GROMACS .gro file of C-alpha atoms in nm:
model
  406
    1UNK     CA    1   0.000   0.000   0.000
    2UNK     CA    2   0.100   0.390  -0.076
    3UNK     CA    3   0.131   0.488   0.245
    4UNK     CA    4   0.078   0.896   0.094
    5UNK     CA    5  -0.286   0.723   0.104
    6UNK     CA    6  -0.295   0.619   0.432
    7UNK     CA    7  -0.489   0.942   0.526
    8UNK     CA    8  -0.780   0.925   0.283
    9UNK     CA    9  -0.819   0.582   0.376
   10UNK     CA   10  -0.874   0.609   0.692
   11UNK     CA   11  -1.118   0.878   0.638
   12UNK     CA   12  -1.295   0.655   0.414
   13UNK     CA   13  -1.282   0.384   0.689
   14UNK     CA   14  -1.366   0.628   0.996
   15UNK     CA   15  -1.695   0.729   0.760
   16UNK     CA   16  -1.780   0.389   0.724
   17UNK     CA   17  -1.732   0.327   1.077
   18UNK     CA   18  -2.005   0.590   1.136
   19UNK     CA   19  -2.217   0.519   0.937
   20UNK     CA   20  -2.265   0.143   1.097
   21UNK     CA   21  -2.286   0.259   1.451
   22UNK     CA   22  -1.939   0.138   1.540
   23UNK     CA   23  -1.715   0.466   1.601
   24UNK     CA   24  -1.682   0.688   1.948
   25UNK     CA   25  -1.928   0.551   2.179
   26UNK     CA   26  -2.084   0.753   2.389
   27UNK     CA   27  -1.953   0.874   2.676
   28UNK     CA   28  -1.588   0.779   2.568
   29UNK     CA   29  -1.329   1.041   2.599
   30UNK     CA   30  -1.108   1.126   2.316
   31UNK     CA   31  -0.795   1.130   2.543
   32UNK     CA   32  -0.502   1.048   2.356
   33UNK     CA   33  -0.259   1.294   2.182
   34UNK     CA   34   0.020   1.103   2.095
   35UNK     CA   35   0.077   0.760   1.956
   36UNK     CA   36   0.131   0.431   2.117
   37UNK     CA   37   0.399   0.199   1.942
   38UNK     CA   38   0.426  -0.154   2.062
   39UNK     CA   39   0.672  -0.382   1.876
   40UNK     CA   40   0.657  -0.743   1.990
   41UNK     CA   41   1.028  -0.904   1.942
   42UNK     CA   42   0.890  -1.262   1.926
   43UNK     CA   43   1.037  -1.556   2.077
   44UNK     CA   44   1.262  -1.283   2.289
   45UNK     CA   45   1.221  -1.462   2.642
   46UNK     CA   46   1.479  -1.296   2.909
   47UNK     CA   47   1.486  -1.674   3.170
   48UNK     CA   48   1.271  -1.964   3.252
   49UNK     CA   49   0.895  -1.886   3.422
   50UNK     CA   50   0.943  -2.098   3.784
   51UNK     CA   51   0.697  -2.319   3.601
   52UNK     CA   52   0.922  -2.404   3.284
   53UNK     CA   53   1.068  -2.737   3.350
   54UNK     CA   54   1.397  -2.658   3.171
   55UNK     CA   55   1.516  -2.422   3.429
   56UNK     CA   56   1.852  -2.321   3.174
   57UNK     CA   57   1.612  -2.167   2.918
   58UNK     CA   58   1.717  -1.783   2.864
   59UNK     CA   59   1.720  -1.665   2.515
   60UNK     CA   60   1.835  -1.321   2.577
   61UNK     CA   61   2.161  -1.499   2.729
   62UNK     CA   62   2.219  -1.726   2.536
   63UNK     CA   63   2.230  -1.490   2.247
   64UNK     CA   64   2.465  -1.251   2.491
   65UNK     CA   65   2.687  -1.521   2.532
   66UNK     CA   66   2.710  -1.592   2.168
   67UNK     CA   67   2.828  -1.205   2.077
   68UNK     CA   68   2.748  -0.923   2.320
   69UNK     CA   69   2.864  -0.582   2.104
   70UNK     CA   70   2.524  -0.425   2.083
   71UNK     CA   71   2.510  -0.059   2.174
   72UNK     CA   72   2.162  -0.029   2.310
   73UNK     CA   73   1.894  -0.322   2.289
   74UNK     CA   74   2.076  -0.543   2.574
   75UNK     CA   75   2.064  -0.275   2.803
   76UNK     CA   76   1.682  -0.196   2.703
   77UNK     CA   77   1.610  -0.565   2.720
   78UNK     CA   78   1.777  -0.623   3.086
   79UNK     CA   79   1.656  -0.308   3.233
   80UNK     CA   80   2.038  -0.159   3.272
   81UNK     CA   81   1.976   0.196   3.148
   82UNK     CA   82   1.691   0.437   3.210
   83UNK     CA   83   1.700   0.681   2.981
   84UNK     CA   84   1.792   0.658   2.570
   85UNK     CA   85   1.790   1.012   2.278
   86UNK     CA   86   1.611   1.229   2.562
   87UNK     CA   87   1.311   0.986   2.602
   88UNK     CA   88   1.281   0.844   2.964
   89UNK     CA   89   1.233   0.504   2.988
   90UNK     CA   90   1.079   0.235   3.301
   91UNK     CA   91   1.125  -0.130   3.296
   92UNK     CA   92   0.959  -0.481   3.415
   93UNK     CA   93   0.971  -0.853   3.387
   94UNK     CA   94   0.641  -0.966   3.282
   95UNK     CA   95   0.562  -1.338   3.326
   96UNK     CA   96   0.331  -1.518   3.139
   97UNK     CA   97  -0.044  -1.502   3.220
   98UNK     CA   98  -0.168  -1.806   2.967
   99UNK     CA   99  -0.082  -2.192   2.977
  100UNK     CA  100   0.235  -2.289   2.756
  101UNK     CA  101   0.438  -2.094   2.519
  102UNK     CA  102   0.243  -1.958   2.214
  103UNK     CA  103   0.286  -1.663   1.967
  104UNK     CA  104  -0.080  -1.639   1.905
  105UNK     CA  105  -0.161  -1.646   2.284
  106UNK     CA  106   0.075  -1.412   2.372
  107UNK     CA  107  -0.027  -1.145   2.158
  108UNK     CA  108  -0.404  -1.177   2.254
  109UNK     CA  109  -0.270  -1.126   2.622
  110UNK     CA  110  -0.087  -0.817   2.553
  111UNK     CA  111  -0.423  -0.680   2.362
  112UNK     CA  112  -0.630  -0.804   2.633
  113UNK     CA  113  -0.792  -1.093   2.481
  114UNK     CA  114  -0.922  -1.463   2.643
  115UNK     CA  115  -0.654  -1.711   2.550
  116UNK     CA  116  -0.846  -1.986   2.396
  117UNK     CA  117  -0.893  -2.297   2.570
  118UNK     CA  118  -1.011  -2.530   2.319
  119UNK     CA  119  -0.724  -2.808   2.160
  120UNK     CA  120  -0.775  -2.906   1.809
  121UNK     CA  121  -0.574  -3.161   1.640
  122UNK     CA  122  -0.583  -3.341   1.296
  123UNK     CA  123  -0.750  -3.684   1.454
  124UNK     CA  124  -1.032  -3.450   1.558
  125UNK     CA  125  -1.127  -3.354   1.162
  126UNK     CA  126  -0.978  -3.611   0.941
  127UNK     CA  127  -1.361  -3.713   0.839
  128UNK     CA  128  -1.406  -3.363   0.755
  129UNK     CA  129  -1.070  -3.350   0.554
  130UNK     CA  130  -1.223  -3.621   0.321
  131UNK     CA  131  -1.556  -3.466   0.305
  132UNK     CA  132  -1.410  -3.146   0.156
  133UNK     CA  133  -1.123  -3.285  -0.013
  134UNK     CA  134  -1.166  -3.628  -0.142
  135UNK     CA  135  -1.393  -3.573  -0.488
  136UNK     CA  136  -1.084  -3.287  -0.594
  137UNK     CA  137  -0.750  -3.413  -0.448
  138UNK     CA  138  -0.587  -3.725  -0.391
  139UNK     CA  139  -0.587  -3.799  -0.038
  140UNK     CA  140  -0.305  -3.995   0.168
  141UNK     CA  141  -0.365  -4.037   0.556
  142UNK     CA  142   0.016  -4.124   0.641
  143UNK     CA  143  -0.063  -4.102   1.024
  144UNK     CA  144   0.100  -3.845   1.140
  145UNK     CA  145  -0.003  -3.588   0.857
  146UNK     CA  146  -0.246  -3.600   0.568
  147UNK     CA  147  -0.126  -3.530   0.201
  148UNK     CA  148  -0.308  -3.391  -0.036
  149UNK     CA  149  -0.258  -3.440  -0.426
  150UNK     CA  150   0.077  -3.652  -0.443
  151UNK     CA  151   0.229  -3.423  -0.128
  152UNK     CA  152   0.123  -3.089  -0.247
  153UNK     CA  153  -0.004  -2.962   0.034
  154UNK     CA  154   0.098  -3.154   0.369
  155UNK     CA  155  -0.159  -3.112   0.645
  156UNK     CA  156  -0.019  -3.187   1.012
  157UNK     CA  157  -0.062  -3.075   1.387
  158UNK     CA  158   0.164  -2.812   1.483
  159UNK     CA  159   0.393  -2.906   1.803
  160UNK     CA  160   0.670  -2.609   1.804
  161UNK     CA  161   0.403  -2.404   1.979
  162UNK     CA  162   0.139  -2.457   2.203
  163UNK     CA  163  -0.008  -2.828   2.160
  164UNK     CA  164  -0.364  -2.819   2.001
  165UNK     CA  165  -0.362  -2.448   1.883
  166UNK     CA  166  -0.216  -2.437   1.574
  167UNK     CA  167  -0.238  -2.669   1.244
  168UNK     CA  168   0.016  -2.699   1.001
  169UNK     CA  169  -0.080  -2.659   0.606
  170UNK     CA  170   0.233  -2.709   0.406
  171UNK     CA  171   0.256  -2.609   0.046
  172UNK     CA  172   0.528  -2.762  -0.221
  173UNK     CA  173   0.599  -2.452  -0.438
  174UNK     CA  174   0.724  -2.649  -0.711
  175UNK     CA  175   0.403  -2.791  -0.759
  176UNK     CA  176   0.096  -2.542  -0.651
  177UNK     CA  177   0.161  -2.142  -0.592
  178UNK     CA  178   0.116  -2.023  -0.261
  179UNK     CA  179  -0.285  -1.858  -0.304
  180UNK     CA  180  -0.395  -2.164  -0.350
  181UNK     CA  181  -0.193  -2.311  -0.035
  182UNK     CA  182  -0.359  -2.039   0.126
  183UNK     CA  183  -0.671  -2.120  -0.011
  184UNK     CA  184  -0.650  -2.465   0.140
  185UNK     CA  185  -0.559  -2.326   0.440
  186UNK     CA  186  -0.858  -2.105   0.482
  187UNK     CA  187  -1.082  -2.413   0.441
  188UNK     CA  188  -0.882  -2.631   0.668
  189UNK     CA  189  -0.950  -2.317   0.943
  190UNK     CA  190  -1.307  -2.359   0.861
  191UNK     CA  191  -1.340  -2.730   0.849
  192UNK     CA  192  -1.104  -2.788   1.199
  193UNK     CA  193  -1.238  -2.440   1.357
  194UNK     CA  194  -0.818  -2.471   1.526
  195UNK     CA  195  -0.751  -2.074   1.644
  196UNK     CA  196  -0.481  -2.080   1.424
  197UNK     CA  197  -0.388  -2.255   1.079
  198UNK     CA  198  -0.009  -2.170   0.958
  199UNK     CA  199  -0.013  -2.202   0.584
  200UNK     CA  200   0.308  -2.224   0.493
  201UNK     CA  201   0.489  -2.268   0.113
  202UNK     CA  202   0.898  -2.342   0.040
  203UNK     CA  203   1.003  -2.540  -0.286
  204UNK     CA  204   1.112  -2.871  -0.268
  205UNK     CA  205   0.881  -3.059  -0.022
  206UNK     CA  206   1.018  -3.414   0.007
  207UNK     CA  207   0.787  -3.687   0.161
  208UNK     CA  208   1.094  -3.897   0.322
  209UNK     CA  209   1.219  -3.597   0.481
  210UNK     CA  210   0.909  -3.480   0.685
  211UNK     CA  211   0.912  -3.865   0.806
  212UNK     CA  212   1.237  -3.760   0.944
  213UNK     CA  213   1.116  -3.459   1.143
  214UNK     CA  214   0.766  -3.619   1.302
  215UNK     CA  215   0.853  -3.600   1.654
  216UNK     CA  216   0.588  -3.635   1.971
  217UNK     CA  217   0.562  -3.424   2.293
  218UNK     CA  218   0.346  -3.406   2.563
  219UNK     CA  219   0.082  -3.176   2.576
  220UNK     CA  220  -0.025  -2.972   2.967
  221UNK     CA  221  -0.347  -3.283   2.947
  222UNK     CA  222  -0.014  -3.541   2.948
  223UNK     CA  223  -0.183  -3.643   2.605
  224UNK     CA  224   0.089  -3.739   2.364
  225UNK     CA  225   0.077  -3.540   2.041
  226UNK     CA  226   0.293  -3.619   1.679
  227UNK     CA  227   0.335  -3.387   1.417
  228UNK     CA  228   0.623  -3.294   1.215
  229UNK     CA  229   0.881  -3.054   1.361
  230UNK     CA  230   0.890  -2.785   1.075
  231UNK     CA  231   1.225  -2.605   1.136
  232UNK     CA  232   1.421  -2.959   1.121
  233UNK     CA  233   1.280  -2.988   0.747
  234UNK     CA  234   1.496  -2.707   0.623
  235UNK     CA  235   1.245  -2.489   0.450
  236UNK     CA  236   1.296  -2.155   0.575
  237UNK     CA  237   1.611  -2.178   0.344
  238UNK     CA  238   1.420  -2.263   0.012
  239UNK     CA  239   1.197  -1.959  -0.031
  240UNK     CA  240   0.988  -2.038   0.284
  241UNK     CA  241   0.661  -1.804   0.324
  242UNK     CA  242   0.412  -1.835   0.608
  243UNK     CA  243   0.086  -1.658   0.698
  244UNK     CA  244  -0.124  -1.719   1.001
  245UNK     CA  245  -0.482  -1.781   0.928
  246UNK     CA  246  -0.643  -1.694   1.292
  247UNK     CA  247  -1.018  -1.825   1.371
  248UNK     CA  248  -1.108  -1.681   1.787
  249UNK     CA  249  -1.452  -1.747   1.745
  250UNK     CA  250  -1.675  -1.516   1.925
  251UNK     CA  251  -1.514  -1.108   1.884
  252UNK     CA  252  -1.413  -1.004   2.213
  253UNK     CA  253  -1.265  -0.591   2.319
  254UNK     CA  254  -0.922  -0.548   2.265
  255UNK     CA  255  -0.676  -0.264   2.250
  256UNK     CA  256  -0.762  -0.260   1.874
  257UNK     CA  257  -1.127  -0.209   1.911
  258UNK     CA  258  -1.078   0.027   2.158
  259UNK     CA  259  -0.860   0.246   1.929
  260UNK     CA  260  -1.086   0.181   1.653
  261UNK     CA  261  -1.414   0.272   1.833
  262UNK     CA  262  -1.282   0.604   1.940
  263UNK     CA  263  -1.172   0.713   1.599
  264UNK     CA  264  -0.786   0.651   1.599
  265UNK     CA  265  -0.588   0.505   1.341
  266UNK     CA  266  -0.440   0.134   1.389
  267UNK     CA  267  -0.141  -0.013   1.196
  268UNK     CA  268  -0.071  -0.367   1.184
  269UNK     CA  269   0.301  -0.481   1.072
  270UNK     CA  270   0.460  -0.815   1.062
  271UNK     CA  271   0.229  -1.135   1.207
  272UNK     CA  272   0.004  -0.941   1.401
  273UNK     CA  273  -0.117  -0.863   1.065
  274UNK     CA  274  -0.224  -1.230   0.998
  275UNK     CA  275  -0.357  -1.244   1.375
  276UNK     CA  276  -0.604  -0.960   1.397
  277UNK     CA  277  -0.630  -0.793   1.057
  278UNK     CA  278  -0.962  -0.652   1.011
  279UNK     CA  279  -1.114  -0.381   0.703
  280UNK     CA  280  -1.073  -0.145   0.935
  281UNK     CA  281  -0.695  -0.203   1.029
  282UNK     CA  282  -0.379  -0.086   0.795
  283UNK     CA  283  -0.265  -0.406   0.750
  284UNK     CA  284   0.144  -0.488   0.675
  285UNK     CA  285   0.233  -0.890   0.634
  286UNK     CA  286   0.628  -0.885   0.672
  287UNK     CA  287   0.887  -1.149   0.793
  288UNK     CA  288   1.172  -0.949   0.689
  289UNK     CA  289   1.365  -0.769   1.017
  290UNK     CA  290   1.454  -0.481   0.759
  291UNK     CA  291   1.113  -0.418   0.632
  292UNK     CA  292   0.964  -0.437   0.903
  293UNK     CA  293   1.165  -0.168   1.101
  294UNK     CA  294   1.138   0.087   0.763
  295UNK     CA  295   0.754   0.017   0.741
  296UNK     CA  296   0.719   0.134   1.111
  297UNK     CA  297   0.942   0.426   1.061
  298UNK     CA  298   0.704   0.496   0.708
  299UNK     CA  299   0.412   0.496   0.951
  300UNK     CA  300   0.488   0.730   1.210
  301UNK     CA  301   0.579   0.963   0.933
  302UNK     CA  302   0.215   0.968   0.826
  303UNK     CA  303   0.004   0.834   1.102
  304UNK     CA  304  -0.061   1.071   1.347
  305UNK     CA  305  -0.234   0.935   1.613
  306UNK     CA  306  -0.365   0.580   1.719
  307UNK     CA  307  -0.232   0.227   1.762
  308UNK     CA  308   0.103   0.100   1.568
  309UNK     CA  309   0.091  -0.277   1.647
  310UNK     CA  310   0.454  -0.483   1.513
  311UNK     CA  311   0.583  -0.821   1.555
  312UNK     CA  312   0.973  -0.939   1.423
  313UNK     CA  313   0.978  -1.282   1.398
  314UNK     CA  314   1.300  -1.371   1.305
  315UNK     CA  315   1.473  -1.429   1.616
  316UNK     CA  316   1.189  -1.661   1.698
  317UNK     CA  317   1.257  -1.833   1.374
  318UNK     CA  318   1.599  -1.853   1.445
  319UNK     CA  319   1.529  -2.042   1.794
  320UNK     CA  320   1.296  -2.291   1.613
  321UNK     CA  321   1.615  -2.400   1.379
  322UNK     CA  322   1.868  -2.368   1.680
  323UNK     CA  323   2.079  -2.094   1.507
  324UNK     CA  324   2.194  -1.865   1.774
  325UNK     CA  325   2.404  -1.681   1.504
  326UNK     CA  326   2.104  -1.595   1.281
  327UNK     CA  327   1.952  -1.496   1.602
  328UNK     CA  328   2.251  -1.266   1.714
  329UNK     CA  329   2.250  -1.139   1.309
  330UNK     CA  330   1.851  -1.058   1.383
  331UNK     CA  331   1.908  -0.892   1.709
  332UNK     CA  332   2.189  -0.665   1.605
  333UNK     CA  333   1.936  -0.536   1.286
  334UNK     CA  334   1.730  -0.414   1.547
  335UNK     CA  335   1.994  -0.285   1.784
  336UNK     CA  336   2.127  -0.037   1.444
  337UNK     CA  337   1.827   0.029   1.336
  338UNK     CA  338   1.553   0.107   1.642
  339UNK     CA  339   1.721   0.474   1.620
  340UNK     CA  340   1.477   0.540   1.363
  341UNK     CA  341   1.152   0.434   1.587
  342UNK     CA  342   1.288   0.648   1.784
  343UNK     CA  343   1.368   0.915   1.608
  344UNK     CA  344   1.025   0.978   1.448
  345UNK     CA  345   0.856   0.962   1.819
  346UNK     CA  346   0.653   1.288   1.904
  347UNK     CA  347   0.683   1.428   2.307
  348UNK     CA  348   0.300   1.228   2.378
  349UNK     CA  349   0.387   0.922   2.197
  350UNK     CA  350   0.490   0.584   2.395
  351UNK     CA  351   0.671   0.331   2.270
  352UNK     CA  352   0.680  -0.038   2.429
  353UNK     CA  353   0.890  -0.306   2.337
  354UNK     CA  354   0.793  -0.673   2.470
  355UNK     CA  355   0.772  -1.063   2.341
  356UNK     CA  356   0.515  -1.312   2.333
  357UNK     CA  357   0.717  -1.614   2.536
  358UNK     CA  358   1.091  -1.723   2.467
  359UNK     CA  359   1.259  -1.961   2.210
  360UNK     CA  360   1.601  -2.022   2.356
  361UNK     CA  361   1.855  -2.128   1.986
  362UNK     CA  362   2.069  -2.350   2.223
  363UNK     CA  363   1.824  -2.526   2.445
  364UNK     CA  364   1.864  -2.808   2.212
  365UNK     CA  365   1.523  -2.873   2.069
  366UNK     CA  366   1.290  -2.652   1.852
  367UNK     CA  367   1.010  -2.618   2.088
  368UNK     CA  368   0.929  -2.269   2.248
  369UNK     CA  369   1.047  -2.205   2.586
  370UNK     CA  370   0.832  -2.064   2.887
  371UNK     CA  371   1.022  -1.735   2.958
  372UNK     CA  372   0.953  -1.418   3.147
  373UNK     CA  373   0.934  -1.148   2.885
  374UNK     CA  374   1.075  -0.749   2.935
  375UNK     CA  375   0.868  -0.489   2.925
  376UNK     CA  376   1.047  -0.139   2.812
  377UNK     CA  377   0.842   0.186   2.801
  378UNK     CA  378   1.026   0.429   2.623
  379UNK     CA  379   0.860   0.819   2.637
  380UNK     CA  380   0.799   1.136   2.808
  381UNK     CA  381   0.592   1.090   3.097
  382UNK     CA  382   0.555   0.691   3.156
  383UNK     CA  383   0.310   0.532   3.389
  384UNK     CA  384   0.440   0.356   3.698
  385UNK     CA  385   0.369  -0.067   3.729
  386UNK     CA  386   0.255  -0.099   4.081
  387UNK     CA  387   0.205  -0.491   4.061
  388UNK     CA  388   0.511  -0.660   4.187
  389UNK     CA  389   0.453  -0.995   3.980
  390UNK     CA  390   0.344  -0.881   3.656
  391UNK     CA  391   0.181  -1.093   3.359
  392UNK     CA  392   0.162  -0.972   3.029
  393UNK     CA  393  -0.172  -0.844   3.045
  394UNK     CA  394   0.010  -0.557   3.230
  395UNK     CA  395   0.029  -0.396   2.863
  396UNK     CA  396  -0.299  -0.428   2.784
  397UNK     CA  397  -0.380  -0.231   3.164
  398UNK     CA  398  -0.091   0.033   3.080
  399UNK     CA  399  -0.240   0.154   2.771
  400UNK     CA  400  -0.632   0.109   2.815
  401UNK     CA  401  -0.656   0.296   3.119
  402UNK     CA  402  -0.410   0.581   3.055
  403UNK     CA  403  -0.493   0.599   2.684
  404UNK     CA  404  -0.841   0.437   2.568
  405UNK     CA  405  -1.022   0.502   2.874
  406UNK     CA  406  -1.369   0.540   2.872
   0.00000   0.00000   0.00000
């Protein structure tokens, strides 16, 4: 998108918003002035929760320990300095509030959303697979995942993050383009009604080498769960493109509604795009550290007010394939380049910098770890966290009652 249209759009969307009863309700004070900012380093866990079983896990250190010449986003992430470019800045572990170690349930925390509870695995809709699928494609139920026309799209339970949230569609790019992968995953998130479908595309899908990477784990219900572990298949190297196809159920407030309802613009970069997208949302799909960091920086030059919402998911990419040097390479991008966040910050704005749970590159498996997460407010006049054992939720307290207040 042009973002020299951002304005008219959202004009065009704030009119439309009127017009169906769904802007400023009444009663609700127009209070903020500046901008809030909150980019979500995922899989950036700072030690084990006293829950975690693996007691070692500590992505931050780990990386540390690997190379430690950053100039600024150690010290941000640890709490060692409290001030950066003029802007003050206040601190705080956050632990987290939901069950397990999940992208998509840590980002509905930090918005103030219900974690879902419900578990869906393949076993539960295979019947429904060959309902939908079995007069087109040619189906093969291998067990562990289901293959659709002679391993063109692989279908299996996701188990690097939270058991029973997420299912797996996997595209072969040398034999279907990636709308129609995520066509197929749009229908699987119908047909399995799973909160979250990853449809996923790289070239070269080979069958023997998925059998190589089914693994099992037990889930929080000690049920043992088998899917295939993505990262050891080697497909973020061979043009590998994801999107998140998200399915909550019933729409419950959040920090984007609230933003929304009173008028204010809302951006959307990285995967929080894929999670909570709506029409009337600027919506930015990115993997890319780079991108992501200009489009923000693009943003704030022509959004004035409102909600910026970002995710980098890199670094949690990087833990899934145990590379602690791409992870270092991802975390020094953002050391040189959050200078131009920023930099483009008015006095009123906020910016917040956070993760969703941890996903330590030397813990020696690709799972995500259960971490306590940092919370860095970076601004002019911050708000004080009074609650000595903080969840994550604390973000979505911070800015709807000092912000979106009604």
């Amino acid at each position: 998108m042009n973002l020299c249209l951002l304005n008219n759009i959202f004009l065009a969307k704030i009119q439309f918003l009127f017009q169906h009863g769904l802007c400023i309700e009444k009663g609700m004070r127009l209070k903020m002035k500046g901008r809030v900012i909150l980019l979500v380093i995922d899989g950036m866990g700072i030690g084990a929760m006293s829950d975690f079983v693996d007691k070692s896990a500590n992505t931050l250190r780990s990386i540390l320990n690997y190379n430690n010449d950053f100039h600024v986003i150690n010290k941000l992430l640890l709490g060692q300095i409290n001030n950066l470019y003029t802007k003050n800045i206040k601190y705080k572990r956050l632990n987290l509030g939901y069950v397990g170690a999940d992208s998509l349930l840590g980002h509905m925390e930090m918005i103030g959303v219900e974690p879902v509870k419900k578990t869906t695995y393949i076993c539960d809709f295979k019947k429904k697979i060959y309902e939908k699928f079995e007069s087109k494609n040619n189906i093969c139920d291998y067990g562990d995942f289901i293959s659709l026309n002679g391993n063109k799209i692989i279908i299996s339970n996701n188990i690097e993050g939270e058991l029973g949230v997420g299912i797996n569609v996997l595209g072969d790019l040398d034999k279907i383009r990636y709308e129609e992968v995520l066509k197929i995953g749009k229908l699987v998130s119908k047909i399995s009604t799973a909160p979250r479908v990853l449809a996923m595309a790289a070239n070269t899908i080979r069958q023997f080498e998925l059998e190589k990477c089914i693994e099992e784990r037990m889930s929080f219900d000690n049920d043992i769960v088998r899917g295939i572990v993505i990262s050891k298949t080697g497909i973020y190297k061979r043009n590998y493109m994801v999107q998140n196809i998200i399915n909550l159920g019933e729409k419950q407030e959040n920090l984007i509604n609230g933003f929304l309802k009173q008028g204010y613009e809302v951006s959307l970069i990285g995967k929080t795009a894929d999670f909570f997208s709506t029409e009337y949302t600027h919506n930015f799909p990115e993997i890319d550290t780079n991108k992501i960091i200009n489009r923000i920086e693009k943003i704030m030059n022509v959004q004035k007010n409102g909600f910026i919402y970002a995710n980098i998911q890199e670094i949690d990419l990087a833990g899934h394939a145990q590379d602690v040097q791409k992870a270092y390479q991802i975390l020094k991008i953002i050391d040189n380049e959050i200078i131009k966040i920023i930099s483009c910050m008015n006095p009123k704005d906020i910016f917040i910098i956070s993760a969703d749970h941890g996903n330590d590159p030397n813990i020696g498996h690709s799972y995500h770890t259960r971490e306590q997460v940092p919370l860095v407010m970076i601004g002019e006049n911050l708000y004080d966290i009074k609650n000595e054992r903080a969840y994550l939720n604390e973000i979505f307290n911070i800015i709807s009652k000092n912000y979106i207040i009604k």
